[in-house]
PDB file of C-alpha atoms in Angstrom:
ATOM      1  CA  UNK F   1     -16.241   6.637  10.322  1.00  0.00           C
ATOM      2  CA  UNK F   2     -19.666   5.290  11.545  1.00  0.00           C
ATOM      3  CA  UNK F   3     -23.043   7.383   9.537  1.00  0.00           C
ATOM      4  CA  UNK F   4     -23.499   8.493  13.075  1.00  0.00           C
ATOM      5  CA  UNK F   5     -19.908  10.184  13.422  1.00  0.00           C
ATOM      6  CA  UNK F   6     -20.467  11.544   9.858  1.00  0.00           C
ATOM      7  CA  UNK F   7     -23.304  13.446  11.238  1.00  0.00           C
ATOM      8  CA  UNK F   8     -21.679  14.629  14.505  1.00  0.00           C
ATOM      9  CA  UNK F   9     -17.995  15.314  13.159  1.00  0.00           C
ATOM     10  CA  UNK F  10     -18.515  18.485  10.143  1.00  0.00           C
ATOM     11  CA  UNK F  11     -15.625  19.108   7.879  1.00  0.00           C
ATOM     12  CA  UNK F  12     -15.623  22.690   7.028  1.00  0.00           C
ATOM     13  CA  UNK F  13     -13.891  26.486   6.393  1.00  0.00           C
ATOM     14  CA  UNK F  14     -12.697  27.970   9.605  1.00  0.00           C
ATOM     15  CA  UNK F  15     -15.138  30.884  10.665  1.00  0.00           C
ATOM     16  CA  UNK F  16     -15.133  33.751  12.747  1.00  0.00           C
ATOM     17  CA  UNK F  17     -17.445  31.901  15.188  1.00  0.00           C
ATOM     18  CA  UNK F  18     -14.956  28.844  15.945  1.00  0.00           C
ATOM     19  CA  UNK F  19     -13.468  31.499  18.265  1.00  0.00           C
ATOM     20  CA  UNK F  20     -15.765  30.819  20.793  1.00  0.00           C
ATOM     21  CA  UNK F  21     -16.145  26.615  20.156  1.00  0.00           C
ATOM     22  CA  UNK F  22     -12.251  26.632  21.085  1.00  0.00           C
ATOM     23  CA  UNK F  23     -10.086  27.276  18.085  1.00  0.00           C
ATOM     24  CA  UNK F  24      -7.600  28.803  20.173  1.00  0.00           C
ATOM     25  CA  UNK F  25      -7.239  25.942  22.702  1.00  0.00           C
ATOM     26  CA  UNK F  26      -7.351  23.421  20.655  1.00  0.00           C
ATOM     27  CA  UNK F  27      -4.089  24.873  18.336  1.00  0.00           C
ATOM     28  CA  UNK F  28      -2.581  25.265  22.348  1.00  0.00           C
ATOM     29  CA  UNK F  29      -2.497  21.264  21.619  1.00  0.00           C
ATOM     30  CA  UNK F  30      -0.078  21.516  18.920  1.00  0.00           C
ATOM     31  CA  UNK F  31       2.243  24.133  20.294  1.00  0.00           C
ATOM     32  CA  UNK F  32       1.752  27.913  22.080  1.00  0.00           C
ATOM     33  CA  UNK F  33      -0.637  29.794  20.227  1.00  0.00           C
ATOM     34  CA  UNK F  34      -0.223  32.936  22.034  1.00  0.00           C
ATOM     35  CA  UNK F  35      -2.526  35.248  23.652  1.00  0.00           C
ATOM     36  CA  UNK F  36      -5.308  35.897  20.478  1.00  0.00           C
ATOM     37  CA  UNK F  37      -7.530  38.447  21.078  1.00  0.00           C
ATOM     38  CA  UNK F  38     -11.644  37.715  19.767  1.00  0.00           C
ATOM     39  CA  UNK F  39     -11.155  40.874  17.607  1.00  0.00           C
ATOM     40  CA  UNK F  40      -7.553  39.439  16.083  1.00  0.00           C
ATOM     41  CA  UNK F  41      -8.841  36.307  15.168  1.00  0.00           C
ATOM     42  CA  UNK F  42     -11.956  37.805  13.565  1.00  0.00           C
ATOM     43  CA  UNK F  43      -9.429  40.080  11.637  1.00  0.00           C
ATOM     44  CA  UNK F  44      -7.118  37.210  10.449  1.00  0.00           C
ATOM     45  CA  UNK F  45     -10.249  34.781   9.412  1.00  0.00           C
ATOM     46  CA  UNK F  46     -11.227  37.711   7.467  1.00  0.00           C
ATOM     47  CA  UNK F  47      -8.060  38.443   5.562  1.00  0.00           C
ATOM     48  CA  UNK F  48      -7.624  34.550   5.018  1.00  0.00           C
ATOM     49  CA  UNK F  49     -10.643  34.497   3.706  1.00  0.00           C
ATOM     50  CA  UNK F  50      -9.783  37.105   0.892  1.00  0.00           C
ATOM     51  CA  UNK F  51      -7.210  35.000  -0.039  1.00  0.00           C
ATOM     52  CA  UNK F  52      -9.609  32.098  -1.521  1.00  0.00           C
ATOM     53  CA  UNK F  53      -7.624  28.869  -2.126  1.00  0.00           C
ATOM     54  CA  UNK F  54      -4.406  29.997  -1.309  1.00  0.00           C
ATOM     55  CA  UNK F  55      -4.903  29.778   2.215  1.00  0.00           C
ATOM     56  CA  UNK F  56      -7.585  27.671   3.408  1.00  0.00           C
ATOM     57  CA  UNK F  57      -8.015  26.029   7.550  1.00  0.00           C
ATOM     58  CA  UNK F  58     -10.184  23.553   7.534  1.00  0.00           C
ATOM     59  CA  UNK F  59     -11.944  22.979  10.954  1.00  0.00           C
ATOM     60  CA  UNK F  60     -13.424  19.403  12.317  1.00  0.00           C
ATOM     61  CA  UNK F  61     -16.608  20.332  14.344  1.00  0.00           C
ATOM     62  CA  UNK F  62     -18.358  18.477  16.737  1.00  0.00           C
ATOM     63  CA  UNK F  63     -21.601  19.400  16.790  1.00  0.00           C
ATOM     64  CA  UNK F  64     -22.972  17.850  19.298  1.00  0.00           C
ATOM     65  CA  UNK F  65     -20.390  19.561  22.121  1.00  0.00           C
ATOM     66  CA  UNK F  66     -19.813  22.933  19.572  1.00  0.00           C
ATOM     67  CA  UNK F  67     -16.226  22.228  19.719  1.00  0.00           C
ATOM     68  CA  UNK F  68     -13.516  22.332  17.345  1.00  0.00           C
ATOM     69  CA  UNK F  69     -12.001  18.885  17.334  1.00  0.00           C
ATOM     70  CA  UNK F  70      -9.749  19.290  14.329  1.00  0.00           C
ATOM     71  CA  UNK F  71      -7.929  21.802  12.093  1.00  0.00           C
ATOM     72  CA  UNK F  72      -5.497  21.922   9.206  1.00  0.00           C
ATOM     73  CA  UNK F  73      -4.301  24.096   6.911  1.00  0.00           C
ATOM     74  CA  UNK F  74      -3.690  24.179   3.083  1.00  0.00           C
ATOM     75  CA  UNK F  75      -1.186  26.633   1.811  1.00  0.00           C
ATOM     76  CA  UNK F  76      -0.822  27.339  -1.839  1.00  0.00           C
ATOM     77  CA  UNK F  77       2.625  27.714  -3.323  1.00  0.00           C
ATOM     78  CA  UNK F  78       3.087  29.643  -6.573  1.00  0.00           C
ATOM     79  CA  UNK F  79       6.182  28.273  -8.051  1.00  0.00           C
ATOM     80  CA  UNK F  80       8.601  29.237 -11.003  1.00  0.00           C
ATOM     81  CA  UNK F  81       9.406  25.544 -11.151  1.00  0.00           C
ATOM     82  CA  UNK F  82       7.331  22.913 -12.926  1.00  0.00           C
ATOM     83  CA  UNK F  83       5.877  25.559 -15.507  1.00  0.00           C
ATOM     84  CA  UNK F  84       5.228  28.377 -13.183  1.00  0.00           C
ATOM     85  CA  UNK F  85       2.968  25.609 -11.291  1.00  0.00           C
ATOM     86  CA  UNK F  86       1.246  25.301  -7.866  1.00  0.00           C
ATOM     87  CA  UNK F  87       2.129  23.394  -4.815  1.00  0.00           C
ATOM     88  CA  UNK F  88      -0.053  22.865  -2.018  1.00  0.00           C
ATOM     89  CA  UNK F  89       1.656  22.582   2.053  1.00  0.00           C
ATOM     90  CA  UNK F  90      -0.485  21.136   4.522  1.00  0.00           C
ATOM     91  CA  UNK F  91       0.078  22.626   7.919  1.00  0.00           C
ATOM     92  CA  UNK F  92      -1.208  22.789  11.545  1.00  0.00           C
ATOM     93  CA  UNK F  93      -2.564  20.175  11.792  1.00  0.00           C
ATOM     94  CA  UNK F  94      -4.124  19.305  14.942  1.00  0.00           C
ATOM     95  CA  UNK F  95      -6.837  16.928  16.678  1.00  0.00           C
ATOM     96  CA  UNK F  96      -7.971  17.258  20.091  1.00  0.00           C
ATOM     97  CA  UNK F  97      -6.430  14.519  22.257  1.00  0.00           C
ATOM     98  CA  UNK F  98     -10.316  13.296  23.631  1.00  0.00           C
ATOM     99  CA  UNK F  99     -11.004  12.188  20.361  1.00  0.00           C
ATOM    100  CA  UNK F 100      -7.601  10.844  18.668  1.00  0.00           C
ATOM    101  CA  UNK F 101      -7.750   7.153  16.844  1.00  0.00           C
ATOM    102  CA  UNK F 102     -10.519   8.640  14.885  1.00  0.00           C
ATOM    103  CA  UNK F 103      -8.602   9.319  11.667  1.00  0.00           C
ATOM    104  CA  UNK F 104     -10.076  12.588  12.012  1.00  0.00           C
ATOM    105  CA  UNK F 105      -6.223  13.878  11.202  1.00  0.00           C
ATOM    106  CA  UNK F 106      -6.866  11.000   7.822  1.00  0.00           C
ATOM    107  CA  UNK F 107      -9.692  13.156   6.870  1.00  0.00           C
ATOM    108  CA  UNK F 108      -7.890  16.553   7.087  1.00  0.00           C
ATOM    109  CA  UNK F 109      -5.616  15.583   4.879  1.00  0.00           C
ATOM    110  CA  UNK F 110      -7.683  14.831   2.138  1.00  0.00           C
ATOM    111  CA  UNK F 111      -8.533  18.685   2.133  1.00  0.00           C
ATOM    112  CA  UNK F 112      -4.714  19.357   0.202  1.00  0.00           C
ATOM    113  CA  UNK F 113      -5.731  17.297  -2.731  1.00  0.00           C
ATOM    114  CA  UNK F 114      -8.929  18.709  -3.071  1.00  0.00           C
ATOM    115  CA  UNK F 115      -7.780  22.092  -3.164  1.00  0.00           C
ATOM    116  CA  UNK F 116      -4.923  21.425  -5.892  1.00  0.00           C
ATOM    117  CA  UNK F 117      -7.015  19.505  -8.108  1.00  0.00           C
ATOM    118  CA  UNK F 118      -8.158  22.127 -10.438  1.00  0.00           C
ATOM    119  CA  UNK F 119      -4.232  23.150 -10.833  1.00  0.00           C
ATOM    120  CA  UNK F 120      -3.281  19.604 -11.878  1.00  0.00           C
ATOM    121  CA  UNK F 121      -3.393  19.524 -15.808  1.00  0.00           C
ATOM    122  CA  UNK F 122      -2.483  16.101 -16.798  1.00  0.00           C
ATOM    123  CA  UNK F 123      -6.461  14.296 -16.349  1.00  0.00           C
ATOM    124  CA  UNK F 124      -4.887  10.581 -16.341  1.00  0.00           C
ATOM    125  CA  UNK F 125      -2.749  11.595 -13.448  1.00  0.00           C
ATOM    126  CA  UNK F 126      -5.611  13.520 -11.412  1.00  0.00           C
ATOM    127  CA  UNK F 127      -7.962  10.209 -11.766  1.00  0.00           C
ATOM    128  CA  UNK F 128      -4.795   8.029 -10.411  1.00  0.00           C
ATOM    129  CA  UNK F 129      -3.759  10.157  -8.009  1.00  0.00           C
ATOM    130  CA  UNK F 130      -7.451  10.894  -6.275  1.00  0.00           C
ATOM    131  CA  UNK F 131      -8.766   7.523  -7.196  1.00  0.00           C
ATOM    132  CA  UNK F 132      -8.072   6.475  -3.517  1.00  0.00           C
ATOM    133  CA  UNK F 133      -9.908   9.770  -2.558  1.00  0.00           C
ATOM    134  CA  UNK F 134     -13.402   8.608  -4.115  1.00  0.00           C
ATOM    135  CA  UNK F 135     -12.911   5.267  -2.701  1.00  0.00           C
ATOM    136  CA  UNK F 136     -12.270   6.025   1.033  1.00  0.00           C
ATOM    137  CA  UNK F 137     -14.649   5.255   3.560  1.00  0.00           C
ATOM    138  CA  UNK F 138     -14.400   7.613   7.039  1.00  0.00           C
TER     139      UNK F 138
END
């Protein structure tokens, strides 16, 4: 992406105010998100939130419409496989259909390795693996 989109389009935690810059409507892209209520979605931000890491949305703002553009979400799974390790899930992921061809869905993804990078032990495998992530241009 262009400096100038860099500046316009944030990356960032989901928060209780993306209510009102069209959370909701933009998830009604991906499939039917149900009647939400302003007080249940304050509630659920709030309990995802006290799960840290395990459950993290990421939100794609623009900020020069306040409007959520994109959203993902990384869900940590505690295994009994691999050493009782983690596994990260990346899920709803959604950008709205004025701005698609942006790789705006590209840069959502790059929020699963980021979050599973201090679970991965082995440090040769963590520099090949996210050597692609340090090198990447959006």
């Amino acid at each position: 992406m262009a400096d100038k989109d860099s500046e316009r389009f944030v990356l960032r935690a989901l928060a209780i105010s993306d209510f009102d810059k069209g959370f909701m409507q933009l998830l009604g892209q991906l499939t039917v998100a149900g009647a939400v209520s302003e007080e249940q979605f304050g509630e659920r931000v709030k309990y995802l939130q006290e799960l840290g890491d395990d459950h993290y949305v990421a939100v794609i703002e623009d900020t020069e419409k306040g409007q959520i553009i994109a959203t993902g979400s990384v869900l940590i799974e505690h295994k009994f496989l691999r050493n009782c390790g983690k596994v990260g899930h990346i899920e709803d992921v959604v950008v709205d259909q004025t701005v698609r061809g942006q790789r705006l869905g590209q840069r959502l993804s790059w929020i699963a390795p980021l979050k599973m990078q201090p679970f991965m032990k082995n440090a040769a495998t963590k520099e090949r693996k996210f050597k692609w992530l340090h090198t990447s241009k959006y």
